[in-house]
mmCIF file of C-alpha atoms in Angstrom:
data_model
loop_
_atom_site.group_PDB
_atom_site.id
_atom_site.type_symbol
_atom_site.label_atom_id
_atom_site.label_comp_id
_atom_site.label_asym_id
_atom_site.label_seq_id
_atom_site.Cartn_x
_atom_site.Cartn_y
_atom_site.Cartn_z
ATOM 1 C CA MET A 1 0.000 0.000 0.000
ATOM 2 C CA LYS A 2 2.853 2.387 0.823
ATOM 3 C CA ARG A 3 4.446 1.766 -2.572
ATOM 4 C CA PHE A 4 1.160 2.502 -4.304
ATOM 5 C CA ILE A 5 0.828 5.814 -2.463
ATOM 6 C CA LEU A 6 4.459 6.648 -3.264
ATOM 7 C CA VAL A 7 3.862 5.937 -6.964
ATOM 8 C CA ILE A 8 0.766 8.161 -6.940
ATOM 9 C CA ILE A 9 2.711 10.992 -5.278
ATOM 10 C CA MET A 10 5.495 10.652 -7.855
ATOM 11 C CA MET A 11 2.981 10.762 -10.705
ATOM 12 C CA ILE A 12 1.333 13.881 -9.326
ATOM 13 C CA SER A 13 4.740 15.524 -8.918
ATOM 14 C CA THR A 14 5.663 14.672 -12.495
ATOM 15 C CA PHE A 15 2.438 16.148 -13.846
ATOM 16 C CA GLY A 16 3.010 19.266 -11.727
ATOM 17 C CA ILE A 17 6.483 19.746 -13.193
ATOM 18 C CA TYR A 18 5.099 19.173 -16.696
ATOM 19 C CA SER A 19 2.369 21.797 -16.232
ATOM 20 C CA PHE A 20 4.927 24.220 -14.796
ATOM 21 C CA LYS A 21 7.119 23.757 -17.859
ATOM 22 C CA MET A 22 4.127 24.324 -20.123
ATOM 23 C CA ASN A 23 3.757 27.814 -18.573
ATOM 24 C CA ALA A 24 7.506 28.438 -18.333
ATOM 25 C CA ILE A 25 9.200 31.630 -19.376
ATOM 26 C CA GLY A 26 9.903 31.571 -23.097
ATOM 27 C CA ALA A 27 7.225 28.999 -23.958
ATOM 28 C CA LYS A 28 5.261 30.641 -26.758
ATOM 29 C CA LYS A 29 1.619 29.914 -27.481
ATOM 30 C CA THR A 30 -0.634 31.175 -30.244
ATOM 31 C CA SER A 31 -4.331 31.950 -30.080
ATOM 32 C CA TYR A 32 -6.704 34.875 -30.450
ATOM 33 C CA ALA A 33 -7.206 37.883 -28.198
ATOM 34 C CA SER A 34 -10.185 40.164 -27.712
ATOM 35 C CA TYR A 35 -10.706 43.227 -25.525
ATOM 36 C CA TYR A 36 -12.976 44.259 -22.683
ATOM 37 C CA HIS A 37 -16.026 46.393 -23.285
ATOM 38 C CA ASP A 38 -16.111 49.753 -21.495
ATOM 39 C CA LYS A 39 -18.995 48.546 -19.300
ATOM 40 C CA PHE A 40 -16.468 46.528 -17.233
ATOM 41 C CA ASN A 41 -14.544 49.654 -16.172
ATOM 42 C CA GLY A 42 -14.588 49.990 -12.394
ATOM 43 C CA ARG A 43 -15.739 46.421 -11.728
ATOM 44 C CA LYS A 44 -13.756 43.951 -9.645
ATOM 45 C CA THR A 45 -11.667 41.368 -11.461
ATOM 46 C CA ALA A 46 -11.222 37.781 -10.275
ATOM 47 C CA SER A 47 -7.965 38.834 -8.585
ATOM 48 C CA GLY A 48 -9.802 41.488 -6.580
ATOM 49 C CA GLU A 49 -8.325 44.427 -8.481
ATOM 50 C CA ILE A 50 -10.567 47.095 -9.931
ATOM 51 C CA PHE A 51 -10.584 46.844 -13.725
ATOM 52 C CA ASP A 52 -9.320 49.860 -15.650
ATOM 53 C CA ASN A 53 -9.494 49.794 -19.455
ATOM 54 C CA ALA A 54 -6.618 52.303 -19.556
ATOM 55 C CA LYS A 55 -4.118 49.924 -17.902
ATOM 56 C CA PHE A 56 -2.240 47.133 -19.655
ATOM 57 C CA THR A 57 -3.927 44.060 -18.182
ATOM 58 C CA ALA A 58 -5.431 40.828 -19.456
ATOM 59 C CA ALA A 59 -7.542 37.837 -18.504
ATOM 60 C CA ASN A 60 -6.418 34.247 -18.987
ATOM 61 C CA ARG A 61 -8.041 31.033 -17.802
ATOM 62 C CA THR A 62 -4.931 29.387 -16.317
ATOM 63 C CA LEU A 63 -1.973 31.716 -15.788
ATOM 64 C CA PRO A 64 -1.452 32.912 -12.201
ATOM 65 C CA PHE A 65 -2.540 36.422 -11.269
ATOM 66 C CA GLY A 66 0.323 38.903 -11.545
ATOM 67 C CA THR A 67 2.011 37.032 -14.402
ATOM 68 C CA ASN A 68 3.453 39.385 -17.010
ATOM 69 C CA ILE A 69 3.054 38.190 -20.573
ATOM 70 C CA LYS A 70 4.309 39.596 -23.852
ATOM 71 C CA VAL A 71 1.574 39.571 -26.472
ATOM 72 C CA THR A 72 2.499 39.894 -30.146
ATOM 73 C CA ASN A 73 -0.019 40.654 -32.888
ATOM 74 C CA LEU A 74 0.700 38.082 -35.597
ATOM 75 C CA ASN A 75 -0.681 40.388 -38.311
ATOM 76 C CA ASN A 76 1.687 43.315 -37.753
ATOM 77 C CA GLY A 77 4.380 42.179 -35.273
ATOM 78 C CA LYS A 78 3.516 44.819 -32.657
ATOM 79 C CA GLU A 79 4.066 43.796 -29.026
ATOM 80 C CA VAL A 80 2.740 44.773 -25.614
ATOM 81 C CA ILE A 81 3.370 43.501 -22.093
ATOM 82 C CA VAL A 82 0.280 42.945 -19.943
ATOM 83 C CA LYS A 83 -0.325 41.672 -16.423
ATOM 84 C CA VAL A 84 -2.835 38.875 -15.839
ATOM 85 C CA ASN A 85 -5.394 40.064 -13.281
ATOM 86 C CA ASP A 86 -8.611 38.304 -14.301
ATOM 87 C CA ARG A 87 -10.038 34.985 -15.468
ATOM 88 C CA GLY A 88 -11.426 34.413 -18.922
ATOM 89 C CA PRO A 89 -12.113 34.646 -21.755
ATOM 90 C CA TYR A 90 -14.964 32.209 -21.678
ATOM 91 C CA HIS A 91 -14.916 31.563 -25.406
ATOM 92 C CA SER A 92 -13.027 28.478 -26.525
ATOM 93 C CA SER A 93 -11.316 30.114 -29.502
ATOM 94 C CA ARG A 94 -9.612 32.860 -27.467
ATOM 95 C CA ALA A 95 -6.869 32.685 -24.845
ATOM 96 C CA LEU A 96 -6.778 36.353 -23.806
ATOM 97 C CA ASP A 97 -9.152 39.190 -23.036
ATOM 98 C CA MET A 98 -7.072 42.348 -23.004
ATOM 99 C CA SER A 99 -7.805 45.820 -21.724
ATOM 100 C CA LYS A 100 -8.789 48.234 -24.454
ATOM 101 C CA ALA A 101 -5.527 50.209 -24.039
ATOM 102 C CA ALA A 102 -3.384 47.081 -24.453
ATOM 103 C CA PHE A 103 -5.407 45.836 -27.424
ATOM 104 C CA ASP A 104 -5.262 49.273 -29.088
ATOM 105 C CA GLU A 105 -1.464 49.324 -28.623
ATOM 106 C CA ILE A 106 -1.013 46.333 -30.941
ATOM 107 C CA GLY A 107 -4.227 46.169 -32.967
ATOM 108 C CA ASP A 108 -7.321 47.941 -34.188
ATOM 109 C CA THR A 109 -10.281 48.080 -31.799
ATOM 110 C CA ASP A 110 -12.599 48.125 -34.813
ATOM 111 C CA ARG A 111 -11.802 44.429 -35.063
ATOM 112 C CA GLY A 112 -13.115 42.231 -32.286
ATOM 113 C CA THR A 113 -10.251 39.761 -32.198
ATOM 114 C CA ILE A 114 -6.684 39.450 -33.431
ATOM 115 C CA PRO A 115 -4.370 36.452 -33.803
ATOM 116 C CA VAL A 116 -1.630 36.641 -31.166
ATOM 117 C CA GLU A 117 1.407 34.855 -29.847
ATOM 118 C CA TYR A 118 2.013 35.172 -26.121
ATOM 119 C CA GLU A 119 4.703 34.182 -23.672
ATOM 120 C CA ILE A 120 5.534 34.683 -20.007
ATOM 121 C CA VAL A 121 8.210 37.310 -19.289
ATOM 122 C CA ASP A 122 9.969 38.287 -16.061
#
């Protein structure tokens, strides 16, 4: 029984290391990003911060709060660094919901989404 428990603990540890490496600095992922509507200004985010569309922040379903990520627009190569402070987006085709200021820095807010590459930075 002790060996079985030890094997289970080792498996969990291995999966934990694997998931950590999947979110490691320099690991690039591609997806789509959208931006927050103005109606969310002043509301609390999942991290407890007050949302401000003028700051460079973003929502992601899995990255820890406070994580800084570099987001690159794949259409024009423009980059921005945002801090994860909320959960979402809740649409399966998107990985990021960005503040309007951050989205406008790299893309056109007349478009609802843009293809992006993102990675964790220090």
